[in-house]
CSV table of C-alpha atoms and ligand atoms in Angstrom, one decimal:
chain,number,residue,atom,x,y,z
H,920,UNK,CA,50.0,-34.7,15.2
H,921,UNK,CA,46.9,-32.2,16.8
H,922,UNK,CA,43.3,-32.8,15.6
H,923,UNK,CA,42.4,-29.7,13.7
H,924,UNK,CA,39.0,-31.1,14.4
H,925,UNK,CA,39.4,-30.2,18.2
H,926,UNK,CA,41.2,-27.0,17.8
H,927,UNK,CA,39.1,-25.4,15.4
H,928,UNK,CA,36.3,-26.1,17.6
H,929,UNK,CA,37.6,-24.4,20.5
H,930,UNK,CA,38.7,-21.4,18.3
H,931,UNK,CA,34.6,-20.9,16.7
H,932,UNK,CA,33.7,-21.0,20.7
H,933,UNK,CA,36.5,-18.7,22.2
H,934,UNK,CA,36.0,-16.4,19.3
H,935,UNK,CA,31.9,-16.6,20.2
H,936,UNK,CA,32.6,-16.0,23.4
H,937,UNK,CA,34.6,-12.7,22.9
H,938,UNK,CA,31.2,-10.5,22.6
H,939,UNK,CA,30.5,-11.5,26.4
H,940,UNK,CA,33.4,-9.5,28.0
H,941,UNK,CA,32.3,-6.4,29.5
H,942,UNK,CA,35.7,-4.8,29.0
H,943,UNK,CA,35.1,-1.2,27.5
H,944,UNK,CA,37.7,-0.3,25.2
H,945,UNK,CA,39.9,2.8,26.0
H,946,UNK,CA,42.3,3.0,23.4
H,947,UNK,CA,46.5,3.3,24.2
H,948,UNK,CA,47.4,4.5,26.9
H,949,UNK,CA,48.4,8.1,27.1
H,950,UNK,CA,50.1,8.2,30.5
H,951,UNK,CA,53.5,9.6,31.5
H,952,UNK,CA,56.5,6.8,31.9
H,953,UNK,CA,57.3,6.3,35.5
H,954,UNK,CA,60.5,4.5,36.6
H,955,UNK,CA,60.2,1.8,38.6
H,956,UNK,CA,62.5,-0.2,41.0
H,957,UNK,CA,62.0,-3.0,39.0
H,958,UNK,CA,63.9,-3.9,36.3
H,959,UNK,CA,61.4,-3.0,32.6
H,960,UNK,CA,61.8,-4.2,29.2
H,961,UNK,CA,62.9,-2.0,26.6
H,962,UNK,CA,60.9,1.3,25.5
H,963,UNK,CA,61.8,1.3,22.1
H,964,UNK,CA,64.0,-1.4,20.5
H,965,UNK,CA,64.1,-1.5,16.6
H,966,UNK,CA,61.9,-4.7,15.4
H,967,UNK,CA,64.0,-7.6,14.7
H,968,UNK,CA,60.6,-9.6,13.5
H,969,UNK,CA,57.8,-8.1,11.2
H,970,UNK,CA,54.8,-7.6,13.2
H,971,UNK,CA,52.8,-9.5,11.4
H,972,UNK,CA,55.0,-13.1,11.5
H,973,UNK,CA,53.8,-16.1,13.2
H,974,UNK,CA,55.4,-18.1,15.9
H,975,UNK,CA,58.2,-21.0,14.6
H,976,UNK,CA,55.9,-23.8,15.1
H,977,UNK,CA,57.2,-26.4,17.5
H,978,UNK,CA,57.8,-30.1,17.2
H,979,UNK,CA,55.3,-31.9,18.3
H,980,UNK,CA,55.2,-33.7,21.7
H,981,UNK,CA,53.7,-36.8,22.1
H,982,UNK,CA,52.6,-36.8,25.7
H,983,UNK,CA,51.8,-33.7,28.0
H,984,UNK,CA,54.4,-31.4,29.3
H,985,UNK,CA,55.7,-32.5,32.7
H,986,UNK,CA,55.8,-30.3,35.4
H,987,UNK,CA,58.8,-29.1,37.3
H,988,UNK,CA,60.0,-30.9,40.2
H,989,UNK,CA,57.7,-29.6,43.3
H,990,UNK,CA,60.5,-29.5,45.2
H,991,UNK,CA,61.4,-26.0,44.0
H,992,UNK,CA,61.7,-23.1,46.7
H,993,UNK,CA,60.8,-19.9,46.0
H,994,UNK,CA,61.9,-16.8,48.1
H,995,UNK,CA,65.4,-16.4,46.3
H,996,UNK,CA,64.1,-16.8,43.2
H,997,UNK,CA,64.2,-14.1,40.3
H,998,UNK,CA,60.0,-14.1,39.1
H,999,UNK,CA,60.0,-12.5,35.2
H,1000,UNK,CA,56.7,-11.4,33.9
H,1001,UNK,CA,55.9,-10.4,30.6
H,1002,UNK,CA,53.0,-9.1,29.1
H,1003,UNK,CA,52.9,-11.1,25.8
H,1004,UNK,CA,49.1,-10.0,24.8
H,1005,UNK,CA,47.3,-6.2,25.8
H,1006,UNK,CA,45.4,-3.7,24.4
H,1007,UNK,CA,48.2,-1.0,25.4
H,1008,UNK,CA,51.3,-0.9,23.6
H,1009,UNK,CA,54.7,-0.9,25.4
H,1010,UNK,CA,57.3,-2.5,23.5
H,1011,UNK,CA,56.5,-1.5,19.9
H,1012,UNK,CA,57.6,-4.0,18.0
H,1013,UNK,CA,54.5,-6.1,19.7
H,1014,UNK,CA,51.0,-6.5,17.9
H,1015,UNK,CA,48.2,-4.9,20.1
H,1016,UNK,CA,44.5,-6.3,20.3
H,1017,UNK,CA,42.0,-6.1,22.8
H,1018,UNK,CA,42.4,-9.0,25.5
H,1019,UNK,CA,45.1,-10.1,28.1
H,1020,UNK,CA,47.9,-12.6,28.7
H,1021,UNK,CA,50.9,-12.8,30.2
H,1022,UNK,CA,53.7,-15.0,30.5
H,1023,UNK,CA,55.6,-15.7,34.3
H,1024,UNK,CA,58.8,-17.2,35.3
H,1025,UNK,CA,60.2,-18.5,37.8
H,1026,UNK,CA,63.4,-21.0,37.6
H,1027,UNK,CA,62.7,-23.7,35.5
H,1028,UNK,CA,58.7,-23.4,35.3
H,1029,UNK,CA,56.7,-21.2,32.8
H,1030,UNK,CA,53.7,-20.1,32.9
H,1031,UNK,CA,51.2,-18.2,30.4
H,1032,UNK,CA,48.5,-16.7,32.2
H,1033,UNK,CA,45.5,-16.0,29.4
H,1034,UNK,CA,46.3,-16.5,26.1
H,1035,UNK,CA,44.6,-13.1,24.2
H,1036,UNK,CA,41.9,-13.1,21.8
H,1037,UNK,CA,43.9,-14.0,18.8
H,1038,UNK,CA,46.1,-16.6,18.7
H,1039,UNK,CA,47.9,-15.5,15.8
H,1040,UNK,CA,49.0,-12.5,17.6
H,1041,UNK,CA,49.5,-14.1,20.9
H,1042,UNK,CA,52.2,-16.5,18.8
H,1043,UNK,CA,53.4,-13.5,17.1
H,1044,UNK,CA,54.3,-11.9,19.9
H,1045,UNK,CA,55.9,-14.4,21.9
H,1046,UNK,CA,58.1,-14.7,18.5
H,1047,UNK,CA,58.9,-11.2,19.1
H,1048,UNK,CA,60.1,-11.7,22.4
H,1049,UNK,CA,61.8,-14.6,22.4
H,1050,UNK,CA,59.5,-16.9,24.4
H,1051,UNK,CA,59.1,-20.7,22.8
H,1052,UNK,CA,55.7,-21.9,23.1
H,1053,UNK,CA,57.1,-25.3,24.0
H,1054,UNK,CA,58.3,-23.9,27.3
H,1055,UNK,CA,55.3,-23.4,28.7
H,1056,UNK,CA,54.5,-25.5,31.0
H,1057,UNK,CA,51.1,-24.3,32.5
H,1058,UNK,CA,48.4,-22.1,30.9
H,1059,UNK,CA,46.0,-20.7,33.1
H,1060,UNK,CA,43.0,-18.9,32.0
H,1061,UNK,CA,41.1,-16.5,34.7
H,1062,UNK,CA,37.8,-16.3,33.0
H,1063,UNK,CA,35.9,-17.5,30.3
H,1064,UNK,CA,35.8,-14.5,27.8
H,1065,UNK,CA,37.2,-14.6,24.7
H,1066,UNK,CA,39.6,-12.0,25.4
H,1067,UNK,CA,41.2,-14.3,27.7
H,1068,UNK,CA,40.8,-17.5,26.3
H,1069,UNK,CA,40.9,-16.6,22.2
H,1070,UNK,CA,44.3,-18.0,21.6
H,1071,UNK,CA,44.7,-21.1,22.8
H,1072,UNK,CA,43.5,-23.1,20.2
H,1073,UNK,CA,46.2,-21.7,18.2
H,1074,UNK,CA,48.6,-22.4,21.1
H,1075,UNK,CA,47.5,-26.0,21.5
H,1076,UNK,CA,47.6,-26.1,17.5
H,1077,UNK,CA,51.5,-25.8,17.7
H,1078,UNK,CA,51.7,-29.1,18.9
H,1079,UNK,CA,52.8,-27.8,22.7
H,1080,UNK,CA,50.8,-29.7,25.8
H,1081,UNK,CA,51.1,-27.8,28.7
H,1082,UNK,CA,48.6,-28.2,31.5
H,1083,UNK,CA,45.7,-25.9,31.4
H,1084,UNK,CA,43.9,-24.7,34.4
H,1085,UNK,CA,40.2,-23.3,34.6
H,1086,UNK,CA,37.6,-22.3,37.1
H,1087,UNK,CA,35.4,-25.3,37.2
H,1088,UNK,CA,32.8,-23.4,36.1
H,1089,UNK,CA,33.8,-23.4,32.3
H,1090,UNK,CA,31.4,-24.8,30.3
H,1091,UNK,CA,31.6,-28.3,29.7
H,1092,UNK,CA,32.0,-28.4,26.0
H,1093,UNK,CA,35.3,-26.2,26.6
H,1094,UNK,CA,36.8,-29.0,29.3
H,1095,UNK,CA,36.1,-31.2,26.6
H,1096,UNK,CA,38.0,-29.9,23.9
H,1097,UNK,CA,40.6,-29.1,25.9
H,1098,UNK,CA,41.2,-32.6,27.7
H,1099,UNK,CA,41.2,-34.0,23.6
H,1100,UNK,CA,44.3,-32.4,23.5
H,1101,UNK,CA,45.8,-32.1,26.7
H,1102,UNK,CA,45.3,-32.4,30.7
H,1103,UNK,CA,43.0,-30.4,32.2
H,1104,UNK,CA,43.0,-29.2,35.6
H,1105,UNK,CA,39.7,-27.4,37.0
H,1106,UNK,CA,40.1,-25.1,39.6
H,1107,UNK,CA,37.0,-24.7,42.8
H,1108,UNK,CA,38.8,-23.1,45.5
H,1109,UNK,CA,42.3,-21.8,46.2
H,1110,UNK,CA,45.2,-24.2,45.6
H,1111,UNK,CA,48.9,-24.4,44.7
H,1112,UNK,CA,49.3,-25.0,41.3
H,1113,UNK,CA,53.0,-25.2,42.1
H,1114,UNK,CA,55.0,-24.4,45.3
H,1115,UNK,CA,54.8,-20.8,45.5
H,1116,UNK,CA,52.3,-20.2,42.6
H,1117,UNK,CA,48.2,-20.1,43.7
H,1118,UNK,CA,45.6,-19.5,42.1
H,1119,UNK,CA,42.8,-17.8,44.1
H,1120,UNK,CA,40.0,-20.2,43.3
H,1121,UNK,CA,37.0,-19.1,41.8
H,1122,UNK,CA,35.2,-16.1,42.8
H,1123,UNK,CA,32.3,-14.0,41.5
H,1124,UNK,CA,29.4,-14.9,39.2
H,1125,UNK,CA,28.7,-14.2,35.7
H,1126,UNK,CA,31.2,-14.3,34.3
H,1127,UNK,CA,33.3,-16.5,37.3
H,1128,UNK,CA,37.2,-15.4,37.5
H,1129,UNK,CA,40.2,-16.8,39.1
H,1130,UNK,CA,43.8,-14.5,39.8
H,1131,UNK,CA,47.1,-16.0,39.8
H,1132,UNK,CA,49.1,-15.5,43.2
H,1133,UNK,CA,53.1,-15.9,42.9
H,1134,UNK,CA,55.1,-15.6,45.9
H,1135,UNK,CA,58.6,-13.7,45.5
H,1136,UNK,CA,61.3,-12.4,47.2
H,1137,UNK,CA,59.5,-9.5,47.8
H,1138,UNK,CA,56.2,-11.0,49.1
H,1139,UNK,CA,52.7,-11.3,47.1
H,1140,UNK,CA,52.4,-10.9,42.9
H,1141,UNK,CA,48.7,-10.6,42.2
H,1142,UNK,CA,47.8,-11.6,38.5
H,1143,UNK,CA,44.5,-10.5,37.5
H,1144,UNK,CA,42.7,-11.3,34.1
H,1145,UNK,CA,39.8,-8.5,33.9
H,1146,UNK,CA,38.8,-8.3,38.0
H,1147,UNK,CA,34.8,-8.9,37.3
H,1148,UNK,CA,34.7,-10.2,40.7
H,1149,UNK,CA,36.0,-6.6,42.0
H,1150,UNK,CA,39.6,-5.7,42.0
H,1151,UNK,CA,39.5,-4.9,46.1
H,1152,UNK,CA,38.1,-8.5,46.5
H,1153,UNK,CA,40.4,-10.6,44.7
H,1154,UNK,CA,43.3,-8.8,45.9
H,1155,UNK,CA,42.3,-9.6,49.3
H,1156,UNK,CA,41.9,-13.1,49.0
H,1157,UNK,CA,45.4,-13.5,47.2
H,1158,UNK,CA,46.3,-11.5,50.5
H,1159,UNK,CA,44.8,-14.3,52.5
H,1160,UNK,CA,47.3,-17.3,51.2
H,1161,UNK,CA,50.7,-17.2,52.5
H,1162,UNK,CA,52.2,-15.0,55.3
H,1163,UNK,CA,53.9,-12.3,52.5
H,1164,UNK,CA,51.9,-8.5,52.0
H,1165,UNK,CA,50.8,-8.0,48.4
H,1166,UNK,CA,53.6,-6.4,46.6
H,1167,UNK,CA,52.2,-6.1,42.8
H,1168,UNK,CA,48.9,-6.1,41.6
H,1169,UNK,CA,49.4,-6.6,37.6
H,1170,UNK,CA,46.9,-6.9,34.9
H,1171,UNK,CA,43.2,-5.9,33.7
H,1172,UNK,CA,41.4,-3.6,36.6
H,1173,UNK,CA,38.2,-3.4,34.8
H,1174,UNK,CA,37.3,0.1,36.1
H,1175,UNK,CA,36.8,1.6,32.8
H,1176,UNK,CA,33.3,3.2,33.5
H,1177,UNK,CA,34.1,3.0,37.4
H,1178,UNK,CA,33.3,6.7,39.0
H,1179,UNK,CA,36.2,8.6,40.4
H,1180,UNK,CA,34.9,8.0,43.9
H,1181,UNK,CA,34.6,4.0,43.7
H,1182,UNK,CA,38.4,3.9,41.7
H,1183,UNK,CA,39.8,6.5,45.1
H,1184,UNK,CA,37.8,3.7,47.3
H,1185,UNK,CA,39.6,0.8,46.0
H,1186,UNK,CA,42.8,2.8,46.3
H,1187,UNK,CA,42.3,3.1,49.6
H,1188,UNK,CA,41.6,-0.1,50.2
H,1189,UNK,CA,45.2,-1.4,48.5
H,1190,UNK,CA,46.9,1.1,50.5
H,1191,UNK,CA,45.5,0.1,53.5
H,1192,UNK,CA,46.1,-3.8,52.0
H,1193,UNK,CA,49.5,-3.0,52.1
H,1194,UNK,CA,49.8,-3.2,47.9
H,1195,UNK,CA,52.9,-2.0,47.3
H,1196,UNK,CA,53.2,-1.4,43.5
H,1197,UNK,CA,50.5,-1.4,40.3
H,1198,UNK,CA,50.9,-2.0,37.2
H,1199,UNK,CA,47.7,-2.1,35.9
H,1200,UNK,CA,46.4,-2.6,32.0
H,1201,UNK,CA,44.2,-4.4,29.5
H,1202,UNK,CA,40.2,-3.5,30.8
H,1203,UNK,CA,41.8,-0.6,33.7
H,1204,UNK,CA,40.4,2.5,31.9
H,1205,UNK,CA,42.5,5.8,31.4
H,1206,UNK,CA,40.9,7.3,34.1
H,1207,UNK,CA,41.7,4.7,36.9
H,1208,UNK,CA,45.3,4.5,34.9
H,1209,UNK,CA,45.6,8.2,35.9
H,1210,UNK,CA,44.5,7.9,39.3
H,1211,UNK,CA,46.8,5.0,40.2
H,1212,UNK,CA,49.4,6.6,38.6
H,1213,UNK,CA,49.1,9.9,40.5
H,1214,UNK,CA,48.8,8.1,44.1
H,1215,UNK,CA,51.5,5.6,43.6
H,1216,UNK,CA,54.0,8.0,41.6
H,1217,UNK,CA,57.1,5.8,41.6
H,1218,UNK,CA,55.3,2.7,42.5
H,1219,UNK,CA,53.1,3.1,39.4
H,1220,UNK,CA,54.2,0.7,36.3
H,1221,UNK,CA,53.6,1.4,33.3
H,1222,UNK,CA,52.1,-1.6,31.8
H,1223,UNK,CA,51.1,-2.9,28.1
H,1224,UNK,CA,52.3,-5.7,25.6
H,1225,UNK,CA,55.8,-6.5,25.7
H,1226,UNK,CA,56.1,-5.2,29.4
H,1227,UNK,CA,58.5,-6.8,31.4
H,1228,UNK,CA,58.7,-6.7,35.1
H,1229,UNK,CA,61.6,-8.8,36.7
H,1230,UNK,CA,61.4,-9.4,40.6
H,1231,UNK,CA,64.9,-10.2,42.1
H,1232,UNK,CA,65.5,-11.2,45.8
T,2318,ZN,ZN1,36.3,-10.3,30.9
T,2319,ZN,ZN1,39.0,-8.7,29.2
């Protein structure tokens, strides 16, 4: 059984925190559906769950999650990603609230990268579509805001233990209420989580942030929470580990106030990165949506909650 008494704690400071992220709100997305090569999750499927239910809570587990055997190999494996948490809607039988989170797999292992600001919602949506809290395995969390980090308390409250990984930088009274429940991993620089899956390490200051790198079939997936360390940046470290070219940069781009001219430079500098496809949402702003969306045409996803983007060898 969980200790409310260390959940609701790390709820009151996760919901404190959420002030602190300078993510400008935009509103949906207005932009024109695109195609992809990659398979997408349905456009409009009638609800099967009301949009305001809560996750089936899950028995509760008496000693962490174990990981997957890291023997695993990783270039003929199908990688899912779904966006489980976003400001944008895409699947509309999902909730919307500002924040991020996503949910990746790949064979056996699953991962939730940021949990949202709401765990209610977070749970509701992973209802939605399907997705078990007890089969994550691994949470990661990119940065501290609230945004980010909001619903795990509520995650951790359904009795599930996965591993959680954080820049080291997190304050201490956060590592501490999350090593009360489960184990905690803290993250300096860049490291395999799991064969195949890196994290970038931390970069930037104020707030720190950390991306998720998964290798696939089709070389680099880039996982970013909000980009405060600059989208360019963290794309090319991720470029740095492994041999593969970035394929797919996914996630909050955090250019909402960006000029046109600083969104065309970082454009620029994916194209000349090699970044194949974006699919960018959460903290991106319309504009840079627009501008991506324009220069990458059929290589341009359109991304929000319930997204799914399958990558197959
Ligand atoms: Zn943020
Ligand atoms: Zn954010």
């Amino acid at each position: 059984m969980i200790c409310r008494h260390w959940v609701r704690p790390i709820i009151i400071t996760l919901t404190g925190l959420a002030f602190l992220c300078g993510c400008r709100y935009d509103g949906p997305l207005m932009v024109e559906t695109i195609t992809p090569s990659v398979t997408e999750g349905p456009t409009s499927v009638k609800p099967t769950t009301s949009p305001t239910a809560t996750a089936t809570m899950t028995p509760v587990l008496a000693t962490p999650t174990a990981l997957p055997s890291p023997t695993a190999t990783t270039e003929s494996e199908t990688v899912i990603i779904t966006v489980v948490y976003d400001n944008n809607a895409y699947d509309p039988r999902l909730q919307t609230a500002w924040g991020f989170g996503c949910v990746v797999e790949r064979w056996e292992t699953t991962i939730l990268f940021d949990t949202g600001g709401n765990g209610a919602i977070l749970l509701s949506n992973m209802a939605t579509l399907g997705i078990d809290p007890v089969e994550i395995d691994i949470v990661v969390l990119s940065h501290i805001h609230g945004d980010h980090t909001g619903g795990l308390g509520d995650l951790l409250a359904t009795g599930v233990r996965p591993t959680v990984y954080v820049p080291a930088s997190f304050p201490a009274s956060f590592k501490k209420q999350v090593r009360a429940i489960t184990t905690l991993h803290e993250v300096d620089g860049s490291q395999e989580i799991l064969p195949g899956i890196h994290t970038t390490g931390q970069m930037g200051t104020n707030p720190v942030e950390q991306a998720l790198v998964v290798e696939t079939s089709q070389g680099l997936v880039v996982i970013t929470g909000c980009a405060h360390p600059g989208l360019a940046e963290m794309v090319r470290r991720a470029g740095q580990i492994g041999e593969n070219e970035v394929y797919l940069v996914l996630g909050g781009f955090h250019l909402g106030g960006a000029s046109r001219s600083r969104i065309a430079g970082i454009i620029t500098a994916f194209r000349e990165m090699g970044v194949q496809k974006v699919a960018p949402c959460h903290c991106t702003g319309d504009q840079a949506i627009n501008m991506f969306a324009a220069e990458y045409d059929d290589d341009f996803i359109q991304n929000g909650a319930g997204k799914i983007v399958e990558i197959t060898p």
